[in-house]
């Protein structure tokens, strides 16, 4: 049983979240969902103790509620931060395991909210970095420093092409070099899982984007070749607890 008197939300109140949970359990209440969102999580990497306390109830609603799935996913995406709630998160282990199965089943149905669900599953698998930054590869750009000469390289994966380049303020992306997608045996464990899941579910655009994201780029300045995902993760990965 949750002692809600000790579970403050992002407004530092303890009584409002249980009331809102009761409302959404009774019926799909748009205003209640909206208020729950800003009481349980804040922008960037912040989540309240009430967020973890509410997680099992959100998971119970998640099979029939997109709002519950999305909110539970957002809470878990922030589980890597300095929230001071390790005990609460540990108490949610059964709910997280249930959520994992639910999300995977939902992905197999090829839903309209595929990417949001995919990112939530990444968070469940504790792949917090990719849960936070993965896009749909329609117009995605990643900026990183070449590990050999330190020049800033722009990586484009989307409608503009799949290339590395030097970004010029006036000229745009110049000296483009085609990316080299990861071969079948060239993925990291997480990259392989991400790619295989997207292929399984017929998400060809996502699968192709992941193949390039976990592939290699050539630096336009020094012509050295490096792994995109490794360099981007080392530069932008979250600070874990």
Coordinates of C-alpha atoms in Angstrom, one line a residue:
X1 CA 0.0 0.0 0.0
X2 CA 1.2 3.5 -0.9
X3 CA 1.4 6.0 1.9
X4 CA 0.5 9.0 -0.1
X5 CA 1.1 11.4 2.7
X6 CA 4.8 10.9 2.0
X7 CA 4.6 11.1 -1.8
X8 CA 4.9 14.7 -2.9
X9 CA 4.3 15.6 -6.5
X10 CA 6.0 18.2 -8.6
X11 CA 3.9 20.9 -6.8
X12 CA 5.1 19.5 -3.4
X13 CA 1.6 18.4 -2.6
X14 CA 0.6 14.9 -1.4
X15 CA -3.2 14.7 -1.7
X16 CA -3.9 15.7 -5.4
X17 CA -2.4 12.8 -7.3
X18 CA -4.5 10.0 -5.6
X19 CA -7.6 12.0 -6.4
X20 CA -6.6 12.4 -10.0
X21 CA -5.8 8.7 -10.3
X22 CA -9.2 7.8 -9.0
X23 CA -10.8 10.1 -11.6
X24 CA -8.9 8.5 -14.6
X25 CA -9.6 5.0 -13.2
X26 CA -13.4 5.8 -13.3
X27 CA -13.4 7.4 -16.8
X28 CA -11.1 8.8 -19.5
X29 CA -10.8 12.4 -18.1
X30 CA -8.7 14.6 -20.4
X31 CA -8.2 17.4 -17.8
X32 CA -7.2 14.9 -15.1
X33 CA -4.6 13.3 -17.4
X34 CA -3.2 16.7 -18.2
X35 CA -2.9 17.6 -14.5
X36 CA -1.3 14.3 -13.7
X37 CA 1.3 14.9 -16.4
X38 CA 2.6 18.1 -14.8
X39 CA 2.3 16.8 -11.3
X40 CA 4.2 13.5 -11.8
X41 CA 7.0 14.7 -14.1
X42 CA 8.7 17.9 -15.0
X43 CA 10.6 18.7 -18.3
X44 CA 14.0 17.3 -18.9
X45 CA 15.1 14.7 -16.3
X46 CA 12.9 15.4 -13.3
X47 CA 10.3 13.0 -11.8
X48 CA 8.5 13.3 -8.5
X49 CA 8.2 10.5 -5.8
X50 CA 4.5 10.5 -6.7
X51 CA 5.4 9.5 -10.2
X52 CA 7.0 6.2 -9.1
X53 CA 4.2 5.7 -6.5
X54 CA 1.6 6.1 -9.3
X55 CA 3.4 3.8 -11.8
X56 CA 1.7 0.5 -10.9
X57 CA -1.7 2.1 -11.2
X58 CA -0.8 3.6 -14.6
X59 CA 0.5 0.2 -15.8
X60 CA -2.9 -1.4 -14.9
X61 CA -4.6 1.2 -17.1
X62 CA -2.0 1.1 -19.9
X63 CA -3.6 -1.7 -22.0
X64 CA -6.6 0.4 -22.7
X65 CA -5.2 3.9 -22.3
X66 CA -2.7 5.7 -24.5
X67 CA -2.4 8.4 -21.9
X68 CA -1.5 5.9 -19.2
X69 CA 1.1 4.2 -21.5
X70 CA 2.7 7.5 -22.5
X71 CA 2.8 8.9 -18.9
X72 CA 4.3 5.6 -17.5
X73 CA 6.9 5.7 -20.3
X74 CA 7.8 9.3 -19.5
X75 CA 8.3 8.4 -15.8
X76 CA 10.6 5.5 -16.7
X77 CA 12.6 7.6 -19.2
X78 CA 13.6 9.8 -16.2
X79 CA 14.5 6.8 -13.9
X80 CA 18.2 7.4 -14.6
X81 CA 18.1 10.8 -12.9
X82 CA 19.0 11.9 -9.4
X83 CA 15.5 11.5 -8.0
X84 CA 16.3 9.9 -4.6
X85 CA 13.6 7.3 -5.0
X86 CA 15.5 4.1 -5.5
X87 CA 13.4 2.3 -3.0
X88 CA 10.2 3.3 -4.8
X89 CA 11.5 2.3 -8.1
X90 CA 12.6 -1.1 -6.7
X91 CA 9.0 -1.6 -5.4
X92 CA 7.8 -1.1 -9.0
X93 CA 9.8 -4.1 -10.4
X94 CA 6.7 -6.2 -11.0
X95 CA 4.8 -3.3 -12.6
X96 CA 7.8 -2.6 -14.9
X97 CA 8.0 -6.2 -15.9
X98 CA 4.3 -6.2 -16.7
X99 CA 4.7 -2.9 -18.6
X100 CA 7.5 -4.5 -20.7
X101 CA 5.2 -7.2 -21.9
X102 CA 2.4 -4.8 -22.6
X103 CA 4.6 -2.5 -24.6
X104 CA 6.1 -5.3 -26.7
X105 CA 2.6 -6.6 -27.5
X106 CA 1.4 -3.1 -28.4
X107 CA 4.4 -2.7 -30.8
X108 CA 3.5 -5.9 -32.5
X109 CA 0.0 -4.4 -33.3
X110 CA 1.8 -1.7 -35.4
X111 CA 0.0 1.2 -33.6
X112 CA -0.1 4.9 -34.6
X113 CA 2.0 5.7 -31.5
X114 CA 4.7 3.3 -32.4
X115 CA 7.7 5.5 -31.8
X116 CA 6.4 6.7 -28.4
X117 CA 5.8 3.1 -27.4
X118 CA 9.3 2.1 -28.8
X119 CA 10.9 4.8 -26.7
X120 CA 9.0 3.7 -23.6
X121 CA 10.2 0.2 -24.1
X122 CA 13.8 1.5 -24.4
X123 CA 13.4 3.1 -21.0
X124 CA 12.0 -0.1 -19.5
X125 CA 15.2 -1.8 -20.9
X126 CA 17.2 1.0 -19.1
X127 CA 18.4 2.4 -22.5
X128 CA 17.7 5.9 -21.2
X129 CA 19.9 7.7 -23.7
X130 CA 18.1 6.3 -26.8
X131 CA 14.7 6.6 -25.1
X132 CA 15.4 10.3 -24.8
X133 CA 16.9 11.1 -28.2
X134 CA 15.5 8.6 -30.8
X135 CA 13.5 10.3 -33.6
X136 CA 11.5 8.9 -36.5
X137 CA 14.3 9.7 -39.0
X138 CA 12.2 11.9 -41.2
X139 CA 14.4 14.9 -40.4
X140 CA 17.0 13.9 -37.8
X141 CA 20.3 15.6 -37.2
X142 CA 23.0 14.6 -34.6
X143 CA 25.9 16.8 -33.8
X144 CA 29.2 15.4 -32.4
X145 CA 32.9 16.0 -32.4
X146 CA 35.1 13.8 -34.6
X147 CA 37.1 11.6 -32.2
X148 CA 40.3 12.1 -34.2
X149 CA 40.4 15.8 -35.1
X150 CA 37.7 17.2 -32.8
X151 CA 35.9 19.2 -35.6
X152 CA 32.2 19.4 -35.1
X153 CA 30.4 17.0 -37.5
X154 CA 26.7 17.0 -38.4
X155 CA 25.1 13.6 -39.0
X156 CA 21.9 13.7 -41.1
X157 CA 19.5 10.8 -41.2
X158 CA 16.3 11.7 -42.8
X159 CA 14.6 13.3 -45.8
X160 CA 17.6 15.4 -46.6
X161 CA 19.8 12.3 -46.9
X162 CA 22.1 10.1 -44.9
X163 CA 25.4 11.8 -44.6
X164 CA 28.1 13.4 -42.5
X165 CA 29.0 17.0 -43.2
X166 CA 30.5 20.3 -41.8
X167 CA 27.7 22.7 -41.1
X168 CA 28.4 26.2 -42.4
X169 CA 26.3 29.2 -41.2
X170 CA 25.8 30.5 -44.8
X171 CA 26.2 27.5 -47.0
X172 CA 24.4 24.8 -44.9
X173 CA 25.9 21.3 -44.8
X174 CA 29.0 21.2 -46.9
X175 CA 31.5 18.4 -47.9
X176 CA 29.0 15.7 -47.5
X177 CA 30.1 12.1 -47.1
X178 CA 27.6 9.2 -47.3
X179 CA 27.0 7.2 -44.1
X180 CA 27.9 3.5 -43.9
X181 CA 25.0 1.6 -42.4
X182 CA 25.7 -1.2 -40.0
X183 CA 26.1 -4.6 -41.6
X184 CA 24.1 -7.5 -40.3
X185 CA 26.8 -8.5 -37.8
X186 CA 28.0 -5.1 -37.0
X187 CA 25.6 -3.9 -34.3
X188 CA 26.0 -3.4 -30.6
X189 CA 23.6 -5.5 -28.5
X190 CA 21.2 -2.6 -28.1
X191 CA 21.5 -1.6 -31.7
X192 CA 20.8 -5.1 -32.9
X193 CA 17.7 -5.4 -30.6
X194 CA 16.4 -2.0 -31.8
X195 CA 16.9 -2.9 -35.4
X196 CA 15.4 -6.4 -35.1
X197 CA 12.3 -5.1 -33.3
X198 CA 11.7 -2.4 -36.0
X199 CA 12.1 -5.0 -38.7
X200 CA 9.8 -7.5 -36.9
X201 CA 7.1 -4.9 -36.8
X202 CA 7.4 -3.7 -40.4
X203 CA 8.7 -0.3 -39.5
X204 CA 11.1 -0.1 -42.4
X205 CA 11.9 3.6 -42.1
X206 CA 12.8 3.3 -38.5
X207 CA 14.8 0.2 -39.2
X208 CA 16.8 1.9 -41.9
X209 CA 17.4 4.9 -39.7
X210 CA 18.7 2.7 -36.9
X211 CA 21.0 0.9 -39.3
X212 CA 22.6 4.2 -40.2
X213 CA 22.6 5.5 -36.7
X214 CA 24.6 2.4 -35.6
X215 CA 26.7 2.5 -38.6
X216 CA 29.8 4.6 -39.4
X217 CA 30.5 8.1 -40.6
X218 CA 33.5 9.6 -42.3
X219 CA 34.8 12.9 -41.0
X220 CA 34.8 15.5 -43.8
X221 CA 37.8 17.2 -42.3
X222 CA 40.3 14.4 -41.6
X223 CA 38.6 11.5 -43.4
X224 CA 38.8 9.3 -40.4
X225 CA 35.9 6.8 -39.9
X226 CA 34.1 6.4 -36.6
X227 CA 31.0 4.7 -35.1
X228 CA 28.2 7.2 -34.9
X229 CA 26.2 5.7 -32.0
X230 CA 29.3 5.2 -29.8
X231 CA 30.5 8.8 -30.3
X232 CA 27.1 10.3 -29.9
X233 CA 26.4 8.3 -26.7
X234 CA 29.7 9.2 -25.1
X235 CA 29.1 12.9 -25.7
X236 CA 25.4 13.0 -24.8
X237 CA 24.5 10.1 -22.6
X238 CA 22.7 10.9 -19.4
X239 CA 24.6 11.0 -16.1
X240 CA 23.3 7.9 -14.4
X241 CA 22.7 7.5 -10.7

